[in-house]
Coordinates of C-alpha atoms (C1' of nucleotides) in Angstrom, one line a residue:
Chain A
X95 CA 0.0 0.0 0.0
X96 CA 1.5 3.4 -0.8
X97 CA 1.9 6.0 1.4
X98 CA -0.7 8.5 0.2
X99 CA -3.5 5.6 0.7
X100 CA -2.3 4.7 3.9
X101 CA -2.1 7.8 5.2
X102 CA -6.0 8.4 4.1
X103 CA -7.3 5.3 5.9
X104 CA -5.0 6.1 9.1
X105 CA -6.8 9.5 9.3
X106 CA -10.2 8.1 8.8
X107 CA -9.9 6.0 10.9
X108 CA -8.5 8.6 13.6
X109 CA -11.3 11.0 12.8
X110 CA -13.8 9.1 12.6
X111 CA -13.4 7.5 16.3
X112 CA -11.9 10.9 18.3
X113 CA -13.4 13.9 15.9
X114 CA -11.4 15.7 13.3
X115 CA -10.6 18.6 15.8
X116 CA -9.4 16.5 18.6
X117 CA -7.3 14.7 16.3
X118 CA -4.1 16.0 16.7
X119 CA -1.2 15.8 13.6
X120 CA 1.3 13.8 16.1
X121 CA -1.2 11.1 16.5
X122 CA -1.6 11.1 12.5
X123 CA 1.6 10.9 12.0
X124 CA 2.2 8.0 14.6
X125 CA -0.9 6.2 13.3
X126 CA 0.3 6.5 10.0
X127 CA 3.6 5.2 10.5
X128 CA 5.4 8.2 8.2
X129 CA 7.1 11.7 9.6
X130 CA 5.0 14.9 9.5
X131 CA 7.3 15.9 6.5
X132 CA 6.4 13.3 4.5
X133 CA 2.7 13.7 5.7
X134 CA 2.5 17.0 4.9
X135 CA 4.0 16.2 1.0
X136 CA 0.9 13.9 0.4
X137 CA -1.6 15.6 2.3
X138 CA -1.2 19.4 1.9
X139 CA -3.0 20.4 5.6
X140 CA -5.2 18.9 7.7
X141 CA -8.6 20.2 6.2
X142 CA -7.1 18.8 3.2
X143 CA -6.5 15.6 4.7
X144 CA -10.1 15.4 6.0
X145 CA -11.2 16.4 2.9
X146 CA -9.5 13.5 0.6
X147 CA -10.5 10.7 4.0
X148 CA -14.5 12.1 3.1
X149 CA -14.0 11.2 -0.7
X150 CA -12.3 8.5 0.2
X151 CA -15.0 7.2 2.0
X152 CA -18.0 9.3 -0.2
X153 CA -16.9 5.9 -3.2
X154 CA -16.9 3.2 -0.6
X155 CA -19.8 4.2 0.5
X156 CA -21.8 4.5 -2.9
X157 CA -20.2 1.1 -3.8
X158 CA -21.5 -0.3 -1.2
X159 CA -25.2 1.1 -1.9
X160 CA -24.7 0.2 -5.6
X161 CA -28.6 -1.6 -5.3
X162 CA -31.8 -2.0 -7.2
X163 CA -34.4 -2.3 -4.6
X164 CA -35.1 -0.6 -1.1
X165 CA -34.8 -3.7 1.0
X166 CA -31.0 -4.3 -0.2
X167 CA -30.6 -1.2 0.5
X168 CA -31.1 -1.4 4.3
X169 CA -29.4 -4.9 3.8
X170 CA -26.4 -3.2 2.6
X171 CA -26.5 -0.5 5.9
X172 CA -26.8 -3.0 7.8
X173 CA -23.1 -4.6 6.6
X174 CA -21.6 -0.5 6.3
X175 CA -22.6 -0.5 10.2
X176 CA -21.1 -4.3 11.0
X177 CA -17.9 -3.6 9.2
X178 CA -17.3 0.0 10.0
X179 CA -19.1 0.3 13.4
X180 CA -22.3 3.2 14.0
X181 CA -20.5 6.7 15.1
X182 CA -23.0 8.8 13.3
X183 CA -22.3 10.2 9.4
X184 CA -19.2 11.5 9.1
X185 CA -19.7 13.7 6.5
X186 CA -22.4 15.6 8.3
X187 CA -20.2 15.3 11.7
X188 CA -17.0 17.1 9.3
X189 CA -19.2 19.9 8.7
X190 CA -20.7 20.6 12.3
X191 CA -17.6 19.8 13.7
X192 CA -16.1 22.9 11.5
X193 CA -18.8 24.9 11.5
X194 CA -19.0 25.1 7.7
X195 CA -15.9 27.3 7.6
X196 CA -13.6 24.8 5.4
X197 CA -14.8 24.8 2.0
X198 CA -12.9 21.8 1.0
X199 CA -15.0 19.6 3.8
X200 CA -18.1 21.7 3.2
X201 CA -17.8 21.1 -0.6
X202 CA -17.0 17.5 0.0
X203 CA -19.9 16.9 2.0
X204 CA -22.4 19.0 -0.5
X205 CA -21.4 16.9 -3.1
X206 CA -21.6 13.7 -1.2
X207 CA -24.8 14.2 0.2
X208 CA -26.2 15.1 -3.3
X209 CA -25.1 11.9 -4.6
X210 CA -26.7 10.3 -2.2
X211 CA -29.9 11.9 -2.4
X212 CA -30.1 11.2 -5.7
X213 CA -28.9 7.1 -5.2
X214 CA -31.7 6.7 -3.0
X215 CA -34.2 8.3 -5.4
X216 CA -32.9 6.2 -8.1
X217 CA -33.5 3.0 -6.4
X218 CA -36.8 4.1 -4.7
X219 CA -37.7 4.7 -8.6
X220 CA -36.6 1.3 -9.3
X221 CA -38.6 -0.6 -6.9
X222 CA -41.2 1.5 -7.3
X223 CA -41.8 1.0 -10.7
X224 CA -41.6 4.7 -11.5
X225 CA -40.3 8.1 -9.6
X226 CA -41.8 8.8 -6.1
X227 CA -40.3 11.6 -4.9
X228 CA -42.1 11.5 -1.7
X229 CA -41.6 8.2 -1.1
X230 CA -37.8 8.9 -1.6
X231 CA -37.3 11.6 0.8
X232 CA -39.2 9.0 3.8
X233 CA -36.6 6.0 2.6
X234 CA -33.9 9.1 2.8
X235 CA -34.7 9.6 5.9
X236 CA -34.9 6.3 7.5
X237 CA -31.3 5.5 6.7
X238 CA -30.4 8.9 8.1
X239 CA -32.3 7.8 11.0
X240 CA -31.0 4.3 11.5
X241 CA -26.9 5.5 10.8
X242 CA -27.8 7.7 13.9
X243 CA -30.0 5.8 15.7
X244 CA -27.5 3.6 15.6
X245 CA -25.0 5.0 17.4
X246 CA -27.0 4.1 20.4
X247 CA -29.7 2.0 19.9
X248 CA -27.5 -0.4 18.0
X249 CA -28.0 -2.9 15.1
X250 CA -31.6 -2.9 16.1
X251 CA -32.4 0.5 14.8
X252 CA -31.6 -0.7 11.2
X253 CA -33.4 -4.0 11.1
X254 CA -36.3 -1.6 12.5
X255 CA -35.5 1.2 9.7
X256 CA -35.8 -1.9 7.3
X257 CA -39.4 -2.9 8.6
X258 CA -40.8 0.3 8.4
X259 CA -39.2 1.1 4.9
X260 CA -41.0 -2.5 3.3
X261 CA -44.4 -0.7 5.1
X262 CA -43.8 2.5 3.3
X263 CA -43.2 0.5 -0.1
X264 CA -46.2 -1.9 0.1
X265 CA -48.4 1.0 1.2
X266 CA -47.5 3.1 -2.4
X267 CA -47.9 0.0 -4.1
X268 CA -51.6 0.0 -3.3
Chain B
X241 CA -31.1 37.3 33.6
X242 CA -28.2 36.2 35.5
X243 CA -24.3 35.4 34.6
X244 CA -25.2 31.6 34.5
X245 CA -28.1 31.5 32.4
X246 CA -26.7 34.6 29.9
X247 CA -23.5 32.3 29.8
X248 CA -24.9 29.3 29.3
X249 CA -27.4 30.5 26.3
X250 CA -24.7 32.1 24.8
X251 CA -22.3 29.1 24.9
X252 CA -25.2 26.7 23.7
X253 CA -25.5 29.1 20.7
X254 CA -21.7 28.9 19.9
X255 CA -21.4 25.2 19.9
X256 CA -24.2 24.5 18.4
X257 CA -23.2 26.8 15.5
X258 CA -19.8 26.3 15.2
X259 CA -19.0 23.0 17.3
X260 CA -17.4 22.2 20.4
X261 CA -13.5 22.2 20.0
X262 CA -13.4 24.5 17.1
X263 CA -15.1 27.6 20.0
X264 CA -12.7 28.6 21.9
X265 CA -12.7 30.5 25.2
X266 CA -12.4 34.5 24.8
X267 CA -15.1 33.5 22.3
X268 CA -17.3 32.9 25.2
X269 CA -16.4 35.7 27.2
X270 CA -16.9 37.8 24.2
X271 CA -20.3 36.3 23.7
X272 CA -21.5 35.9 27.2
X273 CA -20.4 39.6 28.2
X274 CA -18.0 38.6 30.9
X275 CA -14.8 38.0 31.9
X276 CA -13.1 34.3 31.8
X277 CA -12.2 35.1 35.9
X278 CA -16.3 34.9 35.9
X279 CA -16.8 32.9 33.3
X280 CA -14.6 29.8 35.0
X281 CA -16.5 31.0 38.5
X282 CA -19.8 29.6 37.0
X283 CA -18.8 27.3 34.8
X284 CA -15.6 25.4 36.2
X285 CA -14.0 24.3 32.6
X286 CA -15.4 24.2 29.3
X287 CA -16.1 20.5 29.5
X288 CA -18.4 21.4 32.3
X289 CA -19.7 24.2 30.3
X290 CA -20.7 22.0 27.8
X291 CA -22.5 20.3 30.1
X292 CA -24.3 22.6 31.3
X293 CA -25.5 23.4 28.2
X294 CA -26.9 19.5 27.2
X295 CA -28.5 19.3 30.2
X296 CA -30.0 22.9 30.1
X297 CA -31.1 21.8 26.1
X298 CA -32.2 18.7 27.2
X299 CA -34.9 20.2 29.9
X300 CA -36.0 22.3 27.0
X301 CA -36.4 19.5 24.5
X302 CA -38.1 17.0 26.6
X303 CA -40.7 19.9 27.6
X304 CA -41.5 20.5 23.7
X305 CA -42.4 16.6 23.0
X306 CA -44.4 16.2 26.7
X307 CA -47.3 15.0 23.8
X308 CA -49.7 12.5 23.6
X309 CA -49.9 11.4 19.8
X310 CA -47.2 10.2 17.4
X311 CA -48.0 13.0 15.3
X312 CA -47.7 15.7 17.9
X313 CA -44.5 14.9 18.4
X314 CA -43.7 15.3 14.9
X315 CA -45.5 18.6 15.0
X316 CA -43.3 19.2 18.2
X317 CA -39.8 18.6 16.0
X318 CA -41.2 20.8 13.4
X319 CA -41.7 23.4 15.5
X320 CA -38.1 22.9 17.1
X321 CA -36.4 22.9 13.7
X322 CA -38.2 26.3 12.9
X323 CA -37.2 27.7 16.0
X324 CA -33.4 26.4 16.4
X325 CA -32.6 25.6 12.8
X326 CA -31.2 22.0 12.3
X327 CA -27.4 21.7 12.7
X328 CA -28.0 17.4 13.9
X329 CA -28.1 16.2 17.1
X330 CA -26.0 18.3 19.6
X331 CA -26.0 15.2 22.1
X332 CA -24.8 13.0 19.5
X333 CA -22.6 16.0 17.8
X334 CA -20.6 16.5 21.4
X335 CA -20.3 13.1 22.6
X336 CA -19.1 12.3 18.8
X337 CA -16.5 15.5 18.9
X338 CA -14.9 14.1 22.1
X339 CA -14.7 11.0 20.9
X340 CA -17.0 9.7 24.2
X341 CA -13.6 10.5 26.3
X342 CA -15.2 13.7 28.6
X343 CA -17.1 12.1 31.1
X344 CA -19.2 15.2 32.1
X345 CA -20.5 14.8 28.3
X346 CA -21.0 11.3 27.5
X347 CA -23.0 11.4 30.7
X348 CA -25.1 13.8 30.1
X349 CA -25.5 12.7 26.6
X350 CA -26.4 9.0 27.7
X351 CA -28.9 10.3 30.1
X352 CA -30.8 12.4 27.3
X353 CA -30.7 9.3 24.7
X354 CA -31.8 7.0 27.3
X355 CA -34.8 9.7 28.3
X356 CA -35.6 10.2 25.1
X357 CA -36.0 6.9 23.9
X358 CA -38.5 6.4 26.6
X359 CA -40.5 9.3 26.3
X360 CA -40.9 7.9 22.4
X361 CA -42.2 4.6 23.8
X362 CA -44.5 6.8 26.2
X363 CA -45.9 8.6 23.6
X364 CA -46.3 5.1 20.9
X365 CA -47.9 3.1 24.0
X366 CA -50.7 6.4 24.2
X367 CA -51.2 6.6 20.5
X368 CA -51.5 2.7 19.7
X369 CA -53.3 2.1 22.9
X370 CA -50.7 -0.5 24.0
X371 CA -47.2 -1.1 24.4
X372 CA -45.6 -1.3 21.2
X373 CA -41.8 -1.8 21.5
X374 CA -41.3 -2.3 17.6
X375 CA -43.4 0.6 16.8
X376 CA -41.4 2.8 18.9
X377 CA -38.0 2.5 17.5
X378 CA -39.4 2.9 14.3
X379 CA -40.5 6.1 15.6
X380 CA -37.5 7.7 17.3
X381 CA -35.8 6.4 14.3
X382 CA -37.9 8.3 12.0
X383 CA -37.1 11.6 15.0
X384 CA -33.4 11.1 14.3
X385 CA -33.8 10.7 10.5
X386 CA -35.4 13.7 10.4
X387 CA -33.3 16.1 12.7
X388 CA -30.4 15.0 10.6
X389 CA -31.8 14.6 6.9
X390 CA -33.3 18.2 7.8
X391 CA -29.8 19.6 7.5
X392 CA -29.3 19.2 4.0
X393 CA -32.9 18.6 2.9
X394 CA -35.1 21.4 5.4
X395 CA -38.3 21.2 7.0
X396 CA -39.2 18.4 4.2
X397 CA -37.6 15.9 6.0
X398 CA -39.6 16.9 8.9
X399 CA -43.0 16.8 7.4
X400 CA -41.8 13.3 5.5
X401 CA -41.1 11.3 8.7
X402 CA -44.3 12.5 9.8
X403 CA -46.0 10.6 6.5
X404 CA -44.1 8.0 7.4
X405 CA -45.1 8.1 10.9
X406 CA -48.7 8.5 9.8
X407 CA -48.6 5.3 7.8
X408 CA -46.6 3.1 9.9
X409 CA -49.4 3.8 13.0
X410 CA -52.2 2.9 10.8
X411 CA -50.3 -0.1 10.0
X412 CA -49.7 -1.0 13.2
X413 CA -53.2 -0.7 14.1
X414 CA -54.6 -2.8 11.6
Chain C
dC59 C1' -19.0 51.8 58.6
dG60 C1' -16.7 48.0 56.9
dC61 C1' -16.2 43.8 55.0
dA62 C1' -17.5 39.9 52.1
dA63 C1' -19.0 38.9 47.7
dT64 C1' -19.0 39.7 43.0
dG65 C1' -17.6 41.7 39.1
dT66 C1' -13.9 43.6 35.4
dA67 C1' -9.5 44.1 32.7
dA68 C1' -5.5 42.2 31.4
dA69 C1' -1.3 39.7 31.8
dA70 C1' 0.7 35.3 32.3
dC71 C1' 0.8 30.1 32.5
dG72 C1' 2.6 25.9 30.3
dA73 C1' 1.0 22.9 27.0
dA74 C1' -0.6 21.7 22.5
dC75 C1' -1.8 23.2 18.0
dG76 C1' -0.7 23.0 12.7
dT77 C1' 3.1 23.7 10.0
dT78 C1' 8.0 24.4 8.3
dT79 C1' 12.7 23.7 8.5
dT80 C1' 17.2 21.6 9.0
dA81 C1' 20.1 17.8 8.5
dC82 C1' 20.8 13.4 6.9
dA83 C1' 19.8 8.4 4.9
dT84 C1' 18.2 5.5 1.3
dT85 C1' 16.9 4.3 -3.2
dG86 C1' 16.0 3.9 -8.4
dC87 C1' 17.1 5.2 -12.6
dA88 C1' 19.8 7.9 -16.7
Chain D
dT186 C1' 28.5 6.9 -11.2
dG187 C1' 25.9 10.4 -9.8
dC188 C1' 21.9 13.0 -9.2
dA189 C1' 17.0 13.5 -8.3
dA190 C1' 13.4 11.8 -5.6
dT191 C1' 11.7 10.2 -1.5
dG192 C1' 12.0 9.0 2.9
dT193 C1' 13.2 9.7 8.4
dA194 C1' 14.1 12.1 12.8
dA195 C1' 13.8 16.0 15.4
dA196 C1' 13.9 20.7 16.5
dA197 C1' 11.8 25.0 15.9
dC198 C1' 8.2 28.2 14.1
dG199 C1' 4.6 31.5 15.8
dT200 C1' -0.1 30.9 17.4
dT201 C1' -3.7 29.6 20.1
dC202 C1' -5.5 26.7 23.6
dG203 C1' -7.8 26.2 28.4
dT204 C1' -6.9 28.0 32.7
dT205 C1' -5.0 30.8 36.6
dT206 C1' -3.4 34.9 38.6
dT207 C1' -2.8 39.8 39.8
dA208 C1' -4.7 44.1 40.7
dC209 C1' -8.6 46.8 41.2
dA210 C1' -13.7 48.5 41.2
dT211 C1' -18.4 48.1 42.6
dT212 C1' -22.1 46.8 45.5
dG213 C1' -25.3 44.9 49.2
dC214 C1' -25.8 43.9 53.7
dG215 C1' -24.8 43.2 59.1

DNA sequence: CGCAATGTAAAACGAACGTTTTACATTGCA
DNA sequence: TGCAATGTAAAACGTTCGTTTTACATTGCG
């Protein structure tokens, strides 16, 4: 693995578990296993750093909800929260935590949560049959509830984020 | 009003706006009128400060949703998000920016999460007319959906989950 | 009256911050 | 063979952090 990509998942890692501001550059560096010269070469500065672990993580997370119906949507959160653990959405967190003063993290985010917005539509349209906008915006935001929710309810508030999204589905069916 | 109350409104306003770590000290002052000799005489560190703050939001949360229908509570959080704009969670937001290492915090954020998640049960047991454990977490998941999807997508996520809501009651009842 | 309480203004504390620099070792390729 | 690139280790940069201290003004009450 070179540098630049270890570097990335080090930070990500870091941020994600202790915040970006309470992650210091020492820790980075240690974490990273490379001297601040060389991190500062392949990141540029911190915000810039946070900024490259949020696209980073922006295509594994669309990957990972690459679907065609609600239900394997929720199927594929549920994995996302296994594998990576529930500490809320990053993204939004990298923007509260900076108060929307960085534009590199603000723009990342903007951008990430329009994709998404627009994934979720997609496969909402999909299983639908044909475009429901409305229904969209409730699926939206039961996986915004559930990655949340999460964080201390546990696994359960997916599987219940799950249920309530096949009710929602069944119910525009009819 | 006195120092404590001005202080602790004004701090609430800060972090909430701009996060925890990234407000810093003569901030406060500045913002609560007062010098950081009185400032630390009421407050005792920022950590406590913080605090202060959750637990002062949290009494002022709880009081909106004191309802007795699913749907009131949904007009509640519309309401809230009108009146205090949607930033996320600030529970979730602190305990996530300290990485759950401040005690004072993850305290008084555990204590909020834990009343809150009862106080959605309350309110599901009125409106179905009996306990309804599954029910409920679909609820407070659809709560946290929305105060977090209504960051990037406004009052519609609001007025969505309470669709959603609508839909999974009448379900329920069935 | 006098003192205890409560406030302000501002300097100072050491520590930690993000970042740059200095000095040197290793490596791969022309 | 030699130079350019890439890495390390560590000190230093100036700034800002949360917090304490010093010195002084105001006020309310026994």
């Amino acid at each position: 693995m070179d540098m630049t990509s270890q570097l990335t998942a080090a930070a990500e890692r870091l941020f994600d578990r202790h915040g970006y501001m309470a992650t210091g550059m020492d820790r980075l560096t240690e974490a990273a296993g490379m001297s601040s010269r060389t991190l500062y070469k392949h990141a540029g500065s911190k915000a810039a750093l946070m900024a490259r672990v949020l696209t980073e993580r922006h295509r594994r997370f669309m990957a990972r909800i690459d679907v065609r119906t609600i239900d394997a949507l929720f199927a594929a959160l549920e994995d996302w929260v296994r594998v990576e653990g529930s500490r809320g959405c990053l993204f939004l967190r990298s923007r509260a935590e900076t108060g929307g003063d960085t534009p590199e993290i603000a723009e990342a985010v903007a951008l990430h949560k329009e994709a998404f917005h627009r994934r979720v539509s997609e496969v909402v349209a999909m299983d639908r049959g044909r475009e429901d906008l409305a229904l969209a915006e409730q699926v939206l935001v039961l996986v915004e509830g559930a990655t949340h929710a999460a964080v201390y309810r546990g696994a359960d508030a997916v599987s219940a984020a799950r249920a309530a999204a096949a009710v929602l589905l069944e119910r525009a069916r009819a």
